[in-house]
Short mmCIF file of C-alpha atoms in Angstrom, two decimals:
data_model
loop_
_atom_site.label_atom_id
_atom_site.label_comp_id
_atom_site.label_asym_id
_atom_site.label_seq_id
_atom_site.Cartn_x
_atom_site.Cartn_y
_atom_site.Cartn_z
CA UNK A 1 77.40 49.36 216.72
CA UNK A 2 75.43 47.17 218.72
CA UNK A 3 71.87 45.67 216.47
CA UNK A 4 68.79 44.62 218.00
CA UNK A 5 69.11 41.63 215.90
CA UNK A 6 72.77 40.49 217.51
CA UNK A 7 70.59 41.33 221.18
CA UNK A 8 68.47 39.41 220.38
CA UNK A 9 70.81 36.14 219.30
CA UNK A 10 72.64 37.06 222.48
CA UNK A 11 69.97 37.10 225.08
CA UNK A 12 68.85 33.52 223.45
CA UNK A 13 72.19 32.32 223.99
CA UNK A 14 72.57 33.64 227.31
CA UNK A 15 69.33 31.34 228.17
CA UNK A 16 70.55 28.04 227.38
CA UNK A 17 68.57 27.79 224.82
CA UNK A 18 72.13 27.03 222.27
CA UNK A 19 73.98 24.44 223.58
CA UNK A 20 77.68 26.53 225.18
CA UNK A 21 79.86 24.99 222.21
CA UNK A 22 77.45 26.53 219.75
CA UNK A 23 77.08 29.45 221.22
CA UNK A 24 80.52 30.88 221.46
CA UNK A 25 81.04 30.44 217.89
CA UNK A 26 77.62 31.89 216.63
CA UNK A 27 78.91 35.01 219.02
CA UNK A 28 82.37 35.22 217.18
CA UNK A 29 80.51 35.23 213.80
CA UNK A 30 77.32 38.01 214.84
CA UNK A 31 80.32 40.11 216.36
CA UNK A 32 82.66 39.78 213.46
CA UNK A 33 79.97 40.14 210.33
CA UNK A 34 79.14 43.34 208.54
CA UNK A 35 77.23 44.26 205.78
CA UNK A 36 78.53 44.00 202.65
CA UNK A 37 79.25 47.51 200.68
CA UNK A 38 80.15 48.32 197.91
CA UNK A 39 82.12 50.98 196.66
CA UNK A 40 80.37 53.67 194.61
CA UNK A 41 82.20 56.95 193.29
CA UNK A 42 81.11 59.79 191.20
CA UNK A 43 81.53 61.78 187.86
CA UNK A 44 84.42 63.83 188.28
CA UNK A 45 83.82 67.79 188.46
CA UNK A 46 87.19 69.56 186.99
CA UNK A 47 87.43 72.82 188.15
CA UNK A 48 89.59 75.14 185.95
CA UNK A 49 92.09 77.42 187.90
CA UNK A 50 93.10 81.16 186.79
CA UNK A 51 95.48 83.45 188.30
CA UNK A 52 97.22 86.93 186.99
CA UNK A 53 99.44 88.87 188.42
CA UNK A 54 99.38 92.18 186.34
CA UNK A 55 103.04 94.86 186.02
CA UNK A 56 102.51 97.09 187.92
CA UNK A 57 104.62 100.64 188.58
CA UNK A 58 103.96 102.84 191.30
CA UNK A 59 105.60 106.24 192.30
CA UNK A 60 104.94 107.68 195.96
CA UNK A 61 106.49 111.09 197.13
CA UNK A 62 106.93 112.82 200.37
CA UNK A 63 106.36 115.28 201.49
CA UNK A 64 104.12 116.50 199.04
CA UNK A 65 104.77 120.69 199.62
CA UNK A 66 108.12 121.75 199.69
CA UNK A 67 108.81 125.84 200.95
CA UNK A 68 111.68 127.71 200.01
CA UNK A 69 112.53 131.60 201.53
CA UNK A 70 113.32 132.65 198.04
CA UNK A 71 116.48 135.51 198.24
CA UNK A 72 117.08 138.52 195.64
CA UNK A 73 120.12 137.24 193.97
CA UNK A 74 120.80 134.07 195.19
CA UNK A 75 120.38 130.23 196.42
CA UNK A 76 117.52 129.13 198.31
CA UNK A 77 117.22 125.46 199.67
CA UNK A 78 114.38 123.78 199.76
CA UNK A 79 112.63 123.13 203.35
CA UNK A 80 113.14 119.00 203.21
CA UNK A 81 114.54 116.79 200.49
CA UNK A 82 111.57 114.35 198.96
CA UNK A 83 111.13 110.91 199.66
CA UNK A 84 110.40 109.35 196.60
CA UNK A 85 109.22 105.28 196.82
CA UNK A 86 109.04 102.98 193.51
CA UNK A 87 107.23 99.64 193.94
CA UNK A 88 107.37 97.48 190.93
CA UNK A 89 106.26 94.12 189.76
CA UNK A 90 107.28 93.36 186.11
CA UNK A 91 107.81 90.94 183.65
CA UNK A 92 110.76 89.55 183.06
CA UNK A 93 111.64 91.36 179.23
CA UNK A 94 111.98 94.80 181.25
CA UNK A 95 115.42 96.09 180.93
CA UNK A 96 115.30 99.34 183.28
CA UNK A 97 113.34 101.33 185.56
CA UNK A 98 113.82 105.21 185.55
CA UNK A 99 112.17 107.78 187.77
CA UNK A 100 112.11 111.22 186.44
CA UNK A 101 111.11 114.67 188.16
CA UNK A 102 109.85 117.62 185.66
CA UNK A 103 108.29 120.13 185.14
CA UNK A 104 105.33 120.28 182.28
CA UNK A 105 106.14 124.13 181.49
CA UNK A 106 109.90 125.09 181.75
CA UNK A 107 109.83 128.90 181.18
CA UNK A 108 107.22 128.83 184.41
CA UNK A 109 108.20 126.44 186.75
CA UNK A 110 106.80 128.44 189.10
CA UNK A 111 104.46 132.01 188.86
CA UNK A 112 103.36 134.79 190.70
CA UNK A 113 100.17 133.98 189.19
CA UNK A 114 100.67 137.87 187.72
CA UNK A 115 103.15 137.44 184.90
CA UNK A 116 106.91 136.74 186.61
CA UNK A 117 108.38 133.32 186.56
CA UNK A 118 110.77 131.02 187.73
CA UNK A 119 111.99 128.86 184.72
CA UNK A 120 112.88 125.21 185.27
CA UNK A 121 116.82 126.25 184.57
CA UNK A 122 116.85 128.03 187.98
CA UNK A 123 115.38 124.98 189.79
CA UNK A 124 118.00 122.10 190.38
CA UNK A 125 118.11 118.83 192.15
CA UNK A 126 120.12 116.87 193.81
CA UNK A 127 119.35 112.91 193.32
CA UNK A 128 120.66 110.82 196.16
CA UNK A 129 122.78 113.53 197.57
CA UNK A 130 124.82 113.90 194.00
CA UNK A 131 125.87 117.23 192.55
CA UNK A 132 122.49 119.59 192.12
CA UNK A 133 121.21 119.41 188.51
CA UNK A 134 119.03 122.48 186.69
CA UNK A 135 116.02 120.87 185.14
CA UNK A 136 116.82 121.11 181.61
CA UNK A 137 117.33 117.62 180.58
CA UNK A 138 114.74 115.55 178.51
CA UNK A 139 112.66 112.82 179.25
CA UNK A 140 109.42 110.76 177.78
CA UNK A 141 107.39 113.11 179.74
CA UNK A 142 108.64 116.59 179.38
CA UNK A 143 111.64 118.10 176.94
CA UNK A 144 113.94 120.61 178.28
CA UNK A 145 112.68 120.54 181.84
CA UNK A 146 113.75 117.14 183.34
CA UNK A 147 116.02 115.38 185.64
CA UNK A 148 116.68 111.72 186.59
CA UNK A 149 115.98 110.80 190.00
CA UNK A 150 117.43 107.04 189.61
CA UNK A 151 117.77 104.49 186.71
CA UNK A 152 118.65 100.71 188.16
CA UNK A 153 118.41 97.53 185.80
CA UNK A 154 115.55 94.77 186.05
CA UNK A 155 117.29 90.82 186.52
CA UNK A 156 115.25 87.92 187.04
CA UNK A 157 116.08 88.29 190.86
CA UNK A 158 114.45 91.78 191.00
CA UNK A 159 110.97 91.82 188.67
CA UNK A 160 109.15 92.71 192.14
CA UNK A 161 110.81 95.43 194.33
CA UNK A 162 110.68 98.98 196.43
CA UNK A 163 113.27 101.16 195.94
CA UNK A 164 113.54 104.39 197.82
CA UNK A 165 115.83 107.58 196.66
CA UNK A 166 115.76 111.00 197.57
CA UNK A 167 115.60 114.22 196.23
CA UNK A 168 116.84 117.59 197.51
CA UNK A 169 115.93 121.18 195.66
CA UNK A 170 116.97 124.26 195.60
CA UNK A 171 116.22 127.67 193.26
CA UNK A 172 118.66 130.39 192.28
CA UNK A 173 117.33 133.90 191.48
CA UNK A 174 120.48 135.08 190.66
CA UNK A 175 120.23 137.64 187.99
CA UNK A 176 116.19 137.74 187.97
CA UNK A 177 114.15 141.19 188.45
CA UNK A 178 111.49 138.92 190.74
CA UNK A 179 108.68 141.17 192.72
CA UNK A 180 107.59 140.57 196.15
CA UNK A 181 105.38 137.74 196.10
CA UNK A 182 104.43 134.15 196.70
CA UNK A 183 105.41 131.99 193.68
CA UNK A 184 103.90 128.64 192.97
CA UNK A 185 104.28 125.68 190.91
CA UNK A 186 104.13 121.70 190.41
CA UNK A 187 106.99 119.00 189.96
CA UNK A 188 106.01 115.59 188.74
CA UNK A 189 107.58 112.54 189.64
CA UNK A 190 106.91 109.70 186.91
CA UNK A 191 108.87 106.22 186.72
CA UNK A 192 109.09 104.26 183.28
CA UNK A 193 109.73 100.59 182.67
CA UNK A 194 111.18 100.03 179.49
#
């Protein structure tokens, strides 16, 4: 930065008016000089940091209707097996992950709405294209009208994940004295980290 005060001593130089072994020196040392500063710092501001990552267990299934063309006296397949996606992030004391499928009344699985049913024992699945189960096995969400959809163990290498497994149904009316009629009902799908 150039000051009017170094102009200044430059323009008298440049005169004559400083005899040229004086000047070249006084030039060096107007070029060269700065102000003296001096180092000031402040208080120090500490700034506490905070971060959580909760567990979190999520259960997505698709489609969410499945049809079947129900027959008298026999096995109807369900119109697409279900998609069903687990996304997990867990601590590391989890042992297992298990996603069940059930059924919250199992003598009505499914109704007319006008007094027939379809129990859960005529409604089976088949988990990852195994052997089709009858809902009738237990679980921590409903007794007697459950099946497991897929158990897998929790490491340290796998506390965050997606895991995807499938799930085909079918309903056998063997033996029942079912009318006519459209006959609904709801499956849940519910994981458990434990």
């Amino acid at each position: 930065m150039f000051r009017p005060s170094l102009y200044r001593a430059l323009a008298f130089c440049s005169k004559g008016h400083v005899k040229r072994h004086f000047s070249l020196p006084l030039l060096l040392l107007l070029l060269t000089a700065s102000a003296a500063h001096a180092q000031i710092n402040s208080n120090v501001a500490a700034i506490n940091l905070a971060a959580t990552l909760n567990t979190s267990l999520t259960v997505v299934a698709a489609p969410n209707t499945v049809n079947f063309a129900l027959v008298q006296n026999g096995v109807a397949n369900g119109s697409a097996a279900i998609t069903v996606t687990t996304i997990w992030s867990l601590r590391p004391n989890v042992g297992d992950v298990t996603v069940f499928a059930y059924f919250s009344a199992p003598a009505a699985a499914l109704s007319n709405g006008a007094g027939a049913n379809i129990s859960s024992a005529r409604v089976s699945g088949s988990a990852n294209g195994g052997a089709f189960i009858p809902f009738t096995g237990n679980s921590p969400f409903a007794a007697g009208s459950s099946m497991t959809v897929g158990t897998w163990r929790i490491l340290g290498n796998n506390r965050n994940g997606t895991r995807q497994d499938t799930l085909g149904l079918r309903i056998d009316t063997t033996g029942l004295p079912l009318p006519a009629g459209t006959y609904t009902g709801v499956m849940t799908i519910q994981a458990q980290a434990l």
